[in-house]
Amino acid sequence: MTALPPGSTIGILGGGQLGRMLAVAAAQLGYRCHIYAPEQDSVAAEVAAKFTCAPWHDQDALIEFSRDCAVITYEFENVPVAPLARLPQAMLAPGTRALEVAQDRVREKRFIEEVGGRPAPYLPVDHDSELAGAIARVGAPGILKTRRDGYDGKGQWSIKQDHEAQGIRIPQSGCVYEERVRFECEFSVVLVRGRGGEIRFWDSTRNTHEDGILAHTELPAPAIVGSQVEEARALAGKVASALGYVGVLTLEFFATANGPVFNEMAPRVHNSGHWTIEGAVTSQFENHIRAICGLPLGSTERMAERVVMDNLIGEVALDLVGHLSDDRAHVHLYGKSEARAGRKMGHITRVG
């Protein structure tokens, strides 16, 4: 692919904060962005040149949107795949195969096993009658997760004893039951893959979650992460190559006594990579734009020995004066109109 010239329009499927930060990065390189999202209240649209508000399955609207774009990417992994079949597939970066894998947790785990990775022991659960047997075979404690549409701890049930499964109703789309992993810490591998197949990795952060939501990332990560990151990177590179991936891809892992255990993948820019805006030579957002536009990738080198990022969740984000009283804080607010419990409203990064 010839590099897209400045002034070209990048289409972004999804209107949330990741789309917002992608649009800002694109504007810095001279590109225009066109947001497509079903919700009128789009924080990405606020910083983009154009906005189409239409349902995902509105084929006419999607096709008209695509005619305005030189390349199309997405900011979250739950964009329905079927409507995208009508679009020119060469325009999509990454392609739809990454979406198909990431949207089904069982399919995702099987794919990881096929390329040599190791998820936690698991079994699919498609009916209420199968749950007790899955718990008996996999063991308890464990976690029951919906196969589709789960994120930030949603669609999950912690099961400490087998009797706690009584009364749980399996949704029509099915679930997966997996063993609760004993781990020392969680970490992620964030990479970018260019159109020519070049792969670059950012340093892996230690990730801390609260109520299923990422709350804190920090560098340097503990020594156990350093001892396991090469194996995790090797798997992430295989995943990216097998998918023919273009752009930023994230794999999350548990660091255990027996090596890295795969948790889940996100075919997009990722919350645990927000630190790269100030903390790396090239941010995940800029490198995603570079990759999908056929530009040379930027350096992923860390800018300081220590970097920490904290998510601003709920009403705590509204205290802008308080956050800025720390003169080393880089504050990012996403422009969301309503602060509520469990909602990511922004983040703060501190470098050095």
PDB file of C-alpha atoms in Angstrom, residues 183-319:
ATOM      1  CA  PHE A 183      -0.995 -15.238  39.664  1.00  0.00           C
ATOM      2  CA  GLU A 184       1.527 -12.787  41.023  1.00  0.00           C
ATOM      3  CA  CYS A 185       0.425  -9.918  38.803  1.00  0.00           C
ATOM      4  CA  GLU A 186      -1.291  -9.074  35.535  1.00  0.00           C
ATOM      5  CA  PHE A 187       0.499  -7.545  32.568  1.00  0.00           C
ATOM      6  CA  SER A 188      -0.172  -6.728  28.948  1.00  0.00           C
ATOM      7  CA  VAL A 189       1.756  -6.909  25.715  1.00  0.00           C
ATOM      8  CA  VAL A 190       0.918  -3.981  23.430  1.00  0.00           C
ATOM      9  CA  LEU A 191       2.354  -4.161  19.921  1.00  0.00           C
ATOM     10  CA  VAL A 192       1.981  -2.417  16.610  1.00  0.00           C
ATOM     11  CA  ARG A 193       2.272  -4.237  13.287  1.00  0.00           C
ATOM     12  CA  GLY A 194       2.795  -2.323  10.071  1.00  0.00           C
ATOM     13  CA  ARG A 195       1.484  -3.154   6.633  1.00  0.00           C
ATOM     14  CA  GLY A 196       4.814  -4.726   5.701  1.00  0.00           C
ATOM     15  CA  GLY A 197       4.758  -7.069   8.714  1.00  0.00           C
ATOM     16  CA  GLU A 198       7.157  -5.134  10.956  1.00  0.00           C
ATOM     17  CA  ILE A 199       6.279  -5.524  14.655  1.00  0.00           C
ATOM     18  CA  ARG A 200       7.298  -3.251  17.511  1.00  0.00           C
ATOM     19  CA  PHE A 201       6.491  -3.687  21.207  1.00  0.00           C
ATOM     20  CA  TRP A 202       6.046  -1.188  24.006  1.00  0.00           C
ATOM     21  CA  ASP A 203       7.300  -2.079  27.489  1.00  0.00           C
ATOM     22  CA  SER A 204       4.853  -4.244  29.420  1.00  0.00           C
ATOM     23  CA  THR A 205       3.103  -2.635  32.353  1.00  0.00           C
ATOM     24  CA  ARG A 206       1.898  -4.136  35.592  1.00  0.00           C
ATOM     25  CA  ASN A 207      -1.893  -3.765  35.524  1.00  0.00           C
ATOM     26  CA  THR A 208      -4.098  -3.489  38.608  1.00  0.00           C
ATOM     27  CA  HIS A 209      -7.843  -3.977  38.300  1.00  0.00           C
ATOM     28  CA  GLU A 210     -10.621  -2.955  40.686  1.00  0.00           C
ATOM     29  CA  ASP A 211     -14.100  -4.443  40.241  1.00  0.00           C
ATOM     30  CA  GLY A 212     -13.018  -5.803  36.871  1.00  0.00           C
ATOM     31  CA  ILE A 213     -11.916  -2.374  35.568  1.00  0.00           C
ATOM     32  CA  LEU A 214      -8.309  -1.384  34.925  1.00  0.00           C
ATOM     33  CA  ALA A 215      -7.422   1.153  37.607  1.00  0.00           C
ATOM     34  CA  HIS A 216      -3.628   1.498  37.483  1.00  0.00           C
ATOM     35  CA  THR A 217      -0.699   0.679  35.214  1.00  0.00           C
ATOM     36  CA  GLU A 218       2.936   1.128  36.130  1.00  0.00           C
ATOM     37  CA  LEU A 219       6.452   0.805  34.804  1.00  0.00           C
ATOM     38  CA  PRO A 220       8.804  -0.749  35.481  1.00  0.00           C
ATOM     39  CA  ALA A 221       6.831  -3.926  36.043  1.00  0.00           C
ATOM     40  CA  PRO A 222       7.954  -6.495  38.667  1.00  0.00           C
ATOM     41  CA  ALA A 223      10.819  -8.863  37.901  1.00  0.00           C
ATOM     42  CA  ILE A 224       8.467 -11.765  37.209  1.00  0.00           C
ATOM     43  CA  VAL A 225       7.033  -9.837  34.262  1.00  0.00           C
ATOM     44  CA  GLY A 226      10.512  -9.177  32.932  1.00  0.00           C
ATOM     45  CA  SER A 227      11.261 -12.900  33.091  1.00  0.00           C
ATOM     46  CA  GLN A 228       8.079 -13.819  31.161  1.00  0.00           C
ATOM     47  CA  VAL A 229       7.641 -10.960  28.705  1.00  0.00           C
ATOM     48  CA  GLU A 230       9.687 -12.500  25.898  1.00  0.00           C
ATOM     49  CA  GLU A 231       7.510 -15.620  25.872  1.00  0.00           C
ATOM     50  CA  ALA A 232       4.389 -13.440  25.954  1.00  0.00           C
ATOM     51  CA  ARG A 233       5.718 -11.262  23.137  1.00  0.00           C
ATOM     52  CA  ALA A 234       6.490 -14.305  21.031  1.00  0.00           C
ATOM     53  CA  LEU A 235       2.866 -15.411  21.338  1.00  0.00           C
ATOM     54  CA  ALA A 236       1.544 -11.921  20.607  1.00  0.00           C
ATOM     55  CA  GLY A 237       3.703 -11.739  17.497  1.00  0.00           C
ATOM     56  CA  LYS A 238       2.363 -15.096  16.295  1.00  0.00           C
ATOM     57  CA  VAL A 239      -1.198 -13.894  16.859  1.00  0.00           C
ATOM     58  CA  ALA A 240      -0.603 -10.692  14.899  1.00  0.00           C
ATOM     59  CA  SER A 241       1.035 -12.535  12.010  1.00  0.00           C
ATOM     60  CA  ALA A 242      -1.609 -15.275  11.894  1.00  0.00           C
ATOM     61  CA  LEU A 243      -4.338 -12.629  11.671  1.00  0.00           C
ATOM     62  CA  GLY A 244      -2.493 -10.592   9.058  1.00  0.00           C
ATOM     63  CA  TYR A 245      -2.970  -7.781  11.538  1.00  0.00           C
ATOM     64  CA  VAL A 246      -2.353  -4.089  10.852  1.00  0.00           C
ATOM     65  CA  GLY A 247      -2.334  -1.610  13.742  1.00  0.00           C
ATOM     66  CA  VAL A 248      -2.133  -1.858  17.528  1.00  0.00           C
ATOM     67  CA  LEU A 249      -2.979  -5.199  19.166  1.00  0.00           C
ATOM     68  CA  THR A 250      -3.037  -6.032  22.877  1.00  0.00           C
ATOM     69  CA  LEU A 251      -2.819  -9.361  24.700  1.00  0.00           C
ATOM     70  CA  GLU A 252      -3.351  -9.542  28.457  1.00  0.00           C
ATOM     71  CA  PHE A 253      -1.559 -12.119  30.602  1.00  0.00           C
ATOM     72  CA  PHE A 254      -1.314 -13.469  34.133  1.00  0.00           C
ATOM     73  CA  ALA A 255       2.254 -13.791  35.419  1.00  0.00           C
ATOM     74  CA  THR A 256       2.239 -17.131  37.264  1.00  0.00           C
ATOM     75  CA  ALA A 257       4.786 -19.433  38.845  1.00  0.00           C
ATOM     76  CA  ASN A 258       4.544 -21.576  35.704  1.00  0.00           C
ATOM     77  CA  GLY A 259       4.933 -18.816  33.156  1.00  0.00           C
ATOM     78  CA  PRO A 260       2.559 -16.447  31.367  1.00  0.00           C
ATOM     79  CA  VAL A 261      -1.075 -17.503  31.066  1.00  0.00           C
ATOM     80  CA  PHE A 262      -3.143 -15.800  28.352  1.00  0.00           C
ATOM     81  CA  ASN A 263      -6.216 -13.929  29.580  1.00  0.00           C
ATOM     82  CA  GLU A 264      -7.731 -12.084  26.629  1.00  0.00           C
ATOM     83  CA  MET A 265      -6.913 -10.076  23.525  1.00  0.00           C
ATOM     84  CA  ALA A 266      -8.095  -6.700  22.283  1.00  0.00           C
ATOM     85  CA  PRO A 267      -7.725  -5.956  18.569  1.00  0.00           C
ATOM     86  CA  ARG A 268      -7.385  -2.201  19.113  1.00  0.00           C
ATOM     87  CA  VAL A 269      -5.562   0.445  21.088  1.00  0.00           C
ATOM     88  CA  HIS A 270      -5.826  -0.399  24.776  1.00  0.00           C
ATOM     89  CA  ASN A 271      -6.324   1.231  28.152  1.00  0.00           C
ATOM     90  CA  SER A 272      -3.062  -0.232  29.461  1.00  0.00           C
ATOM     91  CA  GLY A 273      -1.255   1.603  26.654  1.00  0.00           C
ATOM     92  CA  HIS A 274      -2.485   5.103  27.504  1.00  0.00           C
ATOM     93  CA  TRP A 275       0.806   5.805  29.283  1.00  0.00           C
ATOM     94  CA  THR A 276       2.521   5.866  25.881  1.00  0.00           C
ATOM     95  CA  ILE A 277       1.066   9.306  25.027  1.00  0.00           C
ATOM     96  CA  GLU A 278       3.578  11.030  27.317  1.00  0.00           C
ATOM     97  CA  GLY A 279       5.719   8.072  28.351  1.00  0.00           C
ATOM     98  CA  ALA A 280       6.981   6.738  25.007  1.00  0.00           C
ATOM     99  CA  VAL A 281       8.629   8.274  21.958  1.00  0.00           C
ATOM    100  CA  THR A 282       5.576   7.338  19.864  1.00  0.00           C
ATOM    101  CA  SER A 283       2.178   6.717  21.436  1.00  0.00           C
ATOM    102  CA  GLN A 284       0.010   3.694  20.676  1.00  0.00           C
ATOM    103  CA  PHE A 285      -2.491   6.053  19.020  1.00  0.00           C
ATOM    104  CA  GLU A 286       0.022   7.649  16.655  1.00  0.00           C
ATOM    105  CA  ASN A 287       1.560   4.295  15.757  1.00  0.00           C
ATOM    106  CA  HIS A 288      -1.877   2.863  15.005  1.00  0.00           C
ATOM    107  CA  ILE A 289      -2.502   5.741  12.595  1.00  0.00           C
ATOM    108  CA  ARG A 290       0.960   5.286  11.081  1.00  0.00           C
ATOM    109  CA  ALA A 291       0.366   1.563  10.578  1.00  0.00           C
ATOM    110  CA  ILE A 292      -3.062   1.753   8.952  1.00  0.00           C
ATOM    111  CA  CYS A 293      -1.938   4.630   6.686  1.00  0.00           C
ATOM    112  CA  GLY A 294       1.136   2.746   5.466  1.00  0.00           C
ATOM    113  CA  LEU A 295       3.613   5.099   7.168  1.00  0.00           C
ATOM    114  CA  PRO A 296       6.903   4.140   8.871  1.00  0.00           C
ATOM    115  CA  LEU A 297       6.374   3.035  12.478  1.00  0.00           C
ATOM    116  CA  GLY A 298       7.663   5.231  15.274  1.00  0.00           C
ATOM    117  CA  SER A 299       9.945   4.252  18.136  1.00  0.00           C
ATOM    118  CA  THR A 300       8.212   2.540  21.062  1.00  0.00           C
ATOM    119  CA  GLU A 301      11.064   3.356  23.472  1.00  0.00           C
ATOM    120  CA  ARG A 302      10.087   4.454  26.974  1.00  0.00           C
ATOM    121  CA  MET A 303      10.945   8.076  27.827  1.00  0.00           C
ATOM    122  CA  ALA A 304      11.627   7.639  31.555  1.00  0.00           C
ATOM    123  CA  GLU A 305      12.518   4.913  34.013  1.00  0.00           C
ATOM    124  CA  ARG A 306       9.214   5.237  35.873  1.00  0.00           C
ATOM    125  CA  VAL A 307       5.785   5.863  34.342  1.00  0.00           C
ATOM    126  CA  VAL A 308       2.409   5.415  36.041  1.00  0.00           C
ATOM    127  CA  MET A 309      -1.129   5.799  34.708  1.00  0.00           C
ATOM    128  CA  ASP A 310      -4.300   5.965  36.776  1.00  0.00           C
ATOM    129  CA  ASN A 311      -7.794   5.769  35.348  1.00  0.00           C
ATOM    130  CA  LEU A 312     -10.264   8.389  36.517  1.00  0.00           C
ATOM    131  CA  ILE A 313     -13.448   6.437  37.146  1.00  0.00           C
ATOM    132  CA  GLY A 314     -16.771   7.992  38.110  1.00  0.00           C
ATOM    133  CA  GLU A 315     -17.100  11.373  39.797  1.00  0.00           C
ATOM    134  CA  VAL A 316     -13.449  11.484  40.893  1.00  0.00           C
ATOM    135  CA  ALA A 317     -12.675  12.711  37.354  1.00  0.00           C
ATOM    136  CA  LEU A 318     -14.576  15.962  37.933  1.00  0.00           C
ATOM    137  CA  ASP A 319     -11.974  17.405  40.324  1.00  0.00           C
TER     138      ASP A 319
END
